[in-house]
Coordinates of C-alpha atoms and ligand atoms in Angstrom, one line a residue:
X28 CA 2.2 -11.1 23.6
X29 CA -0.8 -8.4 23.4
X30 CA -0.8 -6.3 20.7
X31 CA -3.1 -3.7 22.1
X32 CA -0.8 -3.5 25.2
X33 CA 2.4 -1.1 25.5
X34 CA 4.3 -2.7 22.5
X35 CA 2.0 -0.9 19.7
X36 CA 2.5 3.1 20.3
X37 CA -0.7 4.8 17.9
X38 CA 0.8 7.2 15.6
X39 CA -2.1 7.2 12.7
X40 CA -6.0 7.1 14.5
X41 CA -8.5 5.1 12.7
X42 CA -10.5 8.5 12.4
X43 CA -7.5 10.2 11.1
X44 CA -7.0 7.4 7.8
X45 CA -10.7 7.7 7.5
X46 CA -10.8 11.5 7.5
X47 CA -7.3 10.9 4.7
X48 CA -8.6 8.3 2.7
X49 CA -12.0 10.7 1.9
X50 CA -9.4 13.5 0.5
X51 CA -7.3 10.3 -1.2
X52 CA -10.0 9.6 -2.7
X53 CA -11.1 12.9 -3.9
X54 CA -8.3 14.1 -5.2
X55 CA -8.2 10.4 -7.5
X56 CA -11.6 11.0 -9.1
X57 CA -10.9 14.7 -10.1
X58 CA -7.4 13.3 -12.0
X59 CA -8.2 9.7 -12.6
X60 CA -11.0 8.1 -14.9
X61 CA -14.7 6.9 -13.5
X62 CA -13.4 3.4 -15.1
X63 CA -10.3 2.9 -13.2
X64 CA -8.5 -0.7 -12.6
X65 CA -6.8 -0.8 -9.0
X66 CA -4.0 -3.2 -8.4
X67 CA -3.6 -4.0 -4.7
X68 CA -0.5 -5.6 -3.9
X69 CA -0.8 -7.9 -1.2
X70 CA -0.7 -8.8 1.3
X71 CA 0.2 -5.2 2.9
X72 CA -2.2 -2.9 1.2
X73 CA -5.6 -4.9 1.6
X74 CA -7.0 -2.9 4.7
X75 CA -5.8 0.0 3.1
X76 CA -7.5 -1.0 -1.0
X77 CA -10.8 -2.2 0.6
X78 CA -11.7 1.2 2.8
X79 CA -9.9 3.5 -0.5
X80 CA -12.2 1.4 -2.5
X81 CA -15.4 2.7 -0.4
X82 CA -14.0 6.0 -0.6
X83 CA -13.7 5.8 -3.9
X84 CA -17.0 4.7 -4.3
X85 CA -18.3 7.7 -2.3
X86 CA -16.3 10.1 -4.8
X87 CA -17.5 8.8 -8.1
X88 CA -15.4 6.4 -9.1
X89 CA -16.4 2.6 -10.2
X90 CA -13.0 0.6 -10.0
X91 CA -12.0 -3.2 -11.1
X92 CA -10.0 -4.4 -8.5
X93 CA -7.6 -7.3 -9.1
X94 CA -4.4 -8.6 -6.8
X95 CA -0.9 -9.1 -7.2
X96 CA 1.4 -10.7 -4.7
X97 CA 5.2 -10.0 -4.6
X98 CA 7.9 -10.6 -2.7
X99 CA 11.1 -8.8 -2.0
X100 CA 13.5 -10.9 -0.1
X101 CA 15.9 -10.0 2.7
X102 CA 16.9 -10.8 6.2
X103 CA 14.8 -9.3 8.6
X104 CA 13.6 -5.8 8.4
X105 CA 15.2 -4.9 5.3
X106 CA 14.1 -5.8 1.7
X107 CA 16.7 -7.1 -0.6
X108 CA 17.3 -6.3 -4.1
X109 CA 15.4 -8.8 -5.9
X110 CA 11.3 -9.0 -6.5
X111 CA 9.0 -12.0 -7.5
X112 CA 5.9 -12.3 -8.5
X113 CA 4.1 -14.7 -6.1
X114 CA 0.5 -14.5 -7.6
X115 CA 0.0 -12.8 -10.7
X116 CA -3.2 -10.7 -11.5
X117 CA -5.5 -12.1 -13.5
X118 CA -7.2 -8.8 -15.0
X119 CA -6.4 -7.8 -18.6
X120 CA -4.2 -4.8 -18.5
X121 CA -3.7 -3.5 -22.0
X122 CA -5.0 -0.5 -22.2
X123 CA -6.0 0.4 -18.5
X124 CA -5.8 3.3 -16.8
X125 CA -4.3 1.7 -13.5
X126 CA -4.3 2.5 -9.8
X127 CA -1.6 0.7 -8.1
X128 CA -1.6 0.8 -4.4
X129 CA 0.4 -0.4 -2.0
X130 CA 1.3 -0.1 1.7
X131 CA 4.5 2.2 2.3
X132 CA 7.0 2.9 -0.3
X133 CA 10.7 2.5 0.9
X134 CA 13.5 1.1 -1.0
X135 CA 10.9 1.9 -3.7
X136 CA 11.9 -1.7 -5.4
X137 CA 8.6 -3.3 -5.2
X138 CA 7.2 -0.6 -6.7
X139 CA 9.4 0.4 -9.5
X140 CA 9.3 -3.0 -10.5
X141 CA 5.6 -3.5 -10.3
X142 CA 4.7 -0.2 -12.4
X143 CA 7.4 -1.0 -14.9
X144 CA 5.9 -4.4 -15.2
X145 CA 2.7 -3.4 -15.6
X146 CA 4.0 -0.8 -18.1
X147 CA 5.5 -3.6 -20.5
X148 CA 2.2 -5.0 -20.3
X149 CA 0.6 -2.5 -22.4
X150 CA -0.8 -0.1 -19.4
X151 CA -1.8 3.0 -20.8
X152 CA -1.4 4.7 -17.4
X153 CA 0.1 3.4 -14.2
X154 CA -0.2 5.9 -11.2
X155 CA 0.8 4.8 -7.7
X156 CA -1.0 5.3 -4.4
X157 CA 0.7 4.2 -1.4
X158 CA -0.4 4.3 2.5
X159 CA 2.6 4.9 3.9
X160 CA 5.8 6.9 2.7
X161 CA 8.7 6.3 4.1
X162 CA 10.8 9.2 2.1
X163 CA 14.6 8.6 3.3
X164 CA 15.1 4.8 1.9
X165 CA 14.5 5.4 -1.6
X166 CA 16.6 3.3 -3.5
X167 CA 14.7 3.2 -6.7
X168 CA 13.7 6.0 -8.9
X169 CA 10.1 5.8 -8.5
X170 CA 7.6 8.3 -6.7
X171 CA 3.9 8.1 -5.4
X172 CA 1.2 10.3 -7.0
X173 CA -1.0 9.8 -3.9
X174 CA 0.2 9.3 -0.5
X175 CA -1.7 8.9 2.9
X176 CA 0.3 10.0 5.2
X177 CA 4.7 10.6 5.2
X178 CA 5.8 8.0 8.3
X179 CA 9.0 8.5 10.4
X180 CA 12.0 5.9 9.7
X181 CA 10.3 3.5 12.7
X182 CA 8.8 -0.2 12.4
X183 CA 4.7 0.3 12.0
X184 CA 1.9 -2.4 12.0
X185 CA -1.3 -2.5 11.8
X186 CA -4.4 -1.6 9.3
X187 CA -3.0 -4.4 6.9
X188 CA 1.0 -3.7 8.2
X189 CA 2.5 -6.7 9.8
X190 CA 5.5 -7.6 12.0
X191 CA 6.2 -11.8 11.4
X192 CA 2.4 -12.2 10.2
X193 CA 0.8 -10.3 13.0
X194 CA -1.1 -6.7 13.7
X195 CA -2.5 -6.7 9.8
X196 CA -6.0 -6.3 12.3
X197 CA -5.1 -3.2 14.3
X198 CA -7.7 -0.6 13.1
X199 CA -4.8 1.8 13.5
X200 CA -1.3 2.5 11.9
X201 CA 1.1 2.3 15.1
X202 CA 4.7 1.9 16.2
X203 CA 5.9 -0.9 17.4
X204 CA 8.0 -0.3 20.5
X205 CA 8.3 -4.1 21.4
X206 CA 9.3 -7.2 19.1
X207 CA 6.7 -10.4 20.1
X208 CA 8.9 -12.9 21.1
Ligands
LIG330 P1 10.3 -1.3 -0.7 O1 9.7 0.0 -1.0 O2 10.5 -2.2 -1.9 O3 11.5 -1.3 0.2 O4 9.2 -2.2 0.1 C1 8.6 -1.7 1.2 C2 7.9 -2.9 1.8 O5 8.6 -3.3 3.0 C3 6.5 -2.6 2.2 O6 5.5 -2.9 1.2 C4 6.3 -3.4 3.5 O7 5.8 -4.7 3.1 C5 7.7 -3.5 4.0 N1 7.9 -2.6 5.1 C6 8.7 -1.5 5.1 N2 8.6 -0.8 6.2 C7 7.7 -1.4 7.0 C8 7.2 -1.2 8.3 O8 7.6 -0.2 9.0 N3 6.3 -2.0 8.8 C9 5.8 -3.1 8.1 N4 6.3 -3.4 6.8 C10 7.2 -2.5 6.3
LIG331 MG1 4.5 -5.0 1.1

């Protein structure tokens, strides 16, 4: 198996998420607060958090940053109904103006149930930022206030996106054409 061989088709550059995660960035520091707390959800989103981050940075802004693991089961390819939480953050929320991001919204479960949980936790404002948005699966009722780029209803990796625990390293979003054995 080689991921940078025929199975990985580009279809985001590592110039063009640079180039979107500058305007990302932008547009968050002229509606968000210079004291921001961003919730990465991992393990998806944590190419995506750390370069935002650095944007961010660039734009003004001086984030907290704490992590949050969940899990949606489901066979294959397709999440199932239910969400855990795996690890929990350790941050104090009450009060925060939060920054949730996350790799590609779908189904929109892991979401919805993330912001609502955060919510009940005494937020005082939970916006979401997602990589990836992936418009035609949405399930639940819950929509990004920043998204990177709108991706086609294919199977991507890379730049933190895996397929069975590999291409998270790519330093491009791609396609993946062929399943590693
Ligand atoms: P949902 O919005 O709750 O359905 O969750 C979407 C999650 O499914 C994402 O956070 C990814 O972890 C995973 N996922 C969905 N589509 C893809 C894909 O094309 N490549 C890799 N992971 C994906
Ligand atoms: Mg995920």
């Amino acid at each position: 198996m080689n991921a940078e061989g025929s199975e990985v088709e580009v279809l985001f550059s590592s110039a063009e998420i640079e180039r979107r995660n500058r305007e990302l960035a932008v547009e968050i520091a002229g509606e968000m607060g210079r004291e921001l707390l961003v919730v990465a959800i991992l393990k998806g989103s944590f190419v995506f958090a750390a370069d935002l981050i650095r944007a961010m940075h660039a734009a003004g802004v001086r984030p907290q940053i704490d992590f949050m693991t969940l899990s949606s089961y489901g066979t294959g390819t397709e999440s199932s109904g239910s969400v855990t939480v795996q690890r929990d953050l350790r941050d104090e929320v009450e009060g925060r103006e939060i920054l949730l991001i996350d790799d590609i919204l779908e189904s929109g479960r892991t979401l919805a149930f993330a912001k609502r949980m955060l919510l009940d936790r005494g937020a005082k404002s939970v916006r979401l930022c997602i990589l990836l948005d992936k418009p035609n699966q949405r399930v639940a009722e819950v929509e990004a206030d920043y998204v990177g780029f709108v991706c086609p209803d294919e199977f991507v990796v890379g730049y933190g996106l895996d397929y069975a625990h590999y291409f998270r390293e790519l330093p491009y979003i791609g396609i993946l054409k062929q399943k590693p054995a």
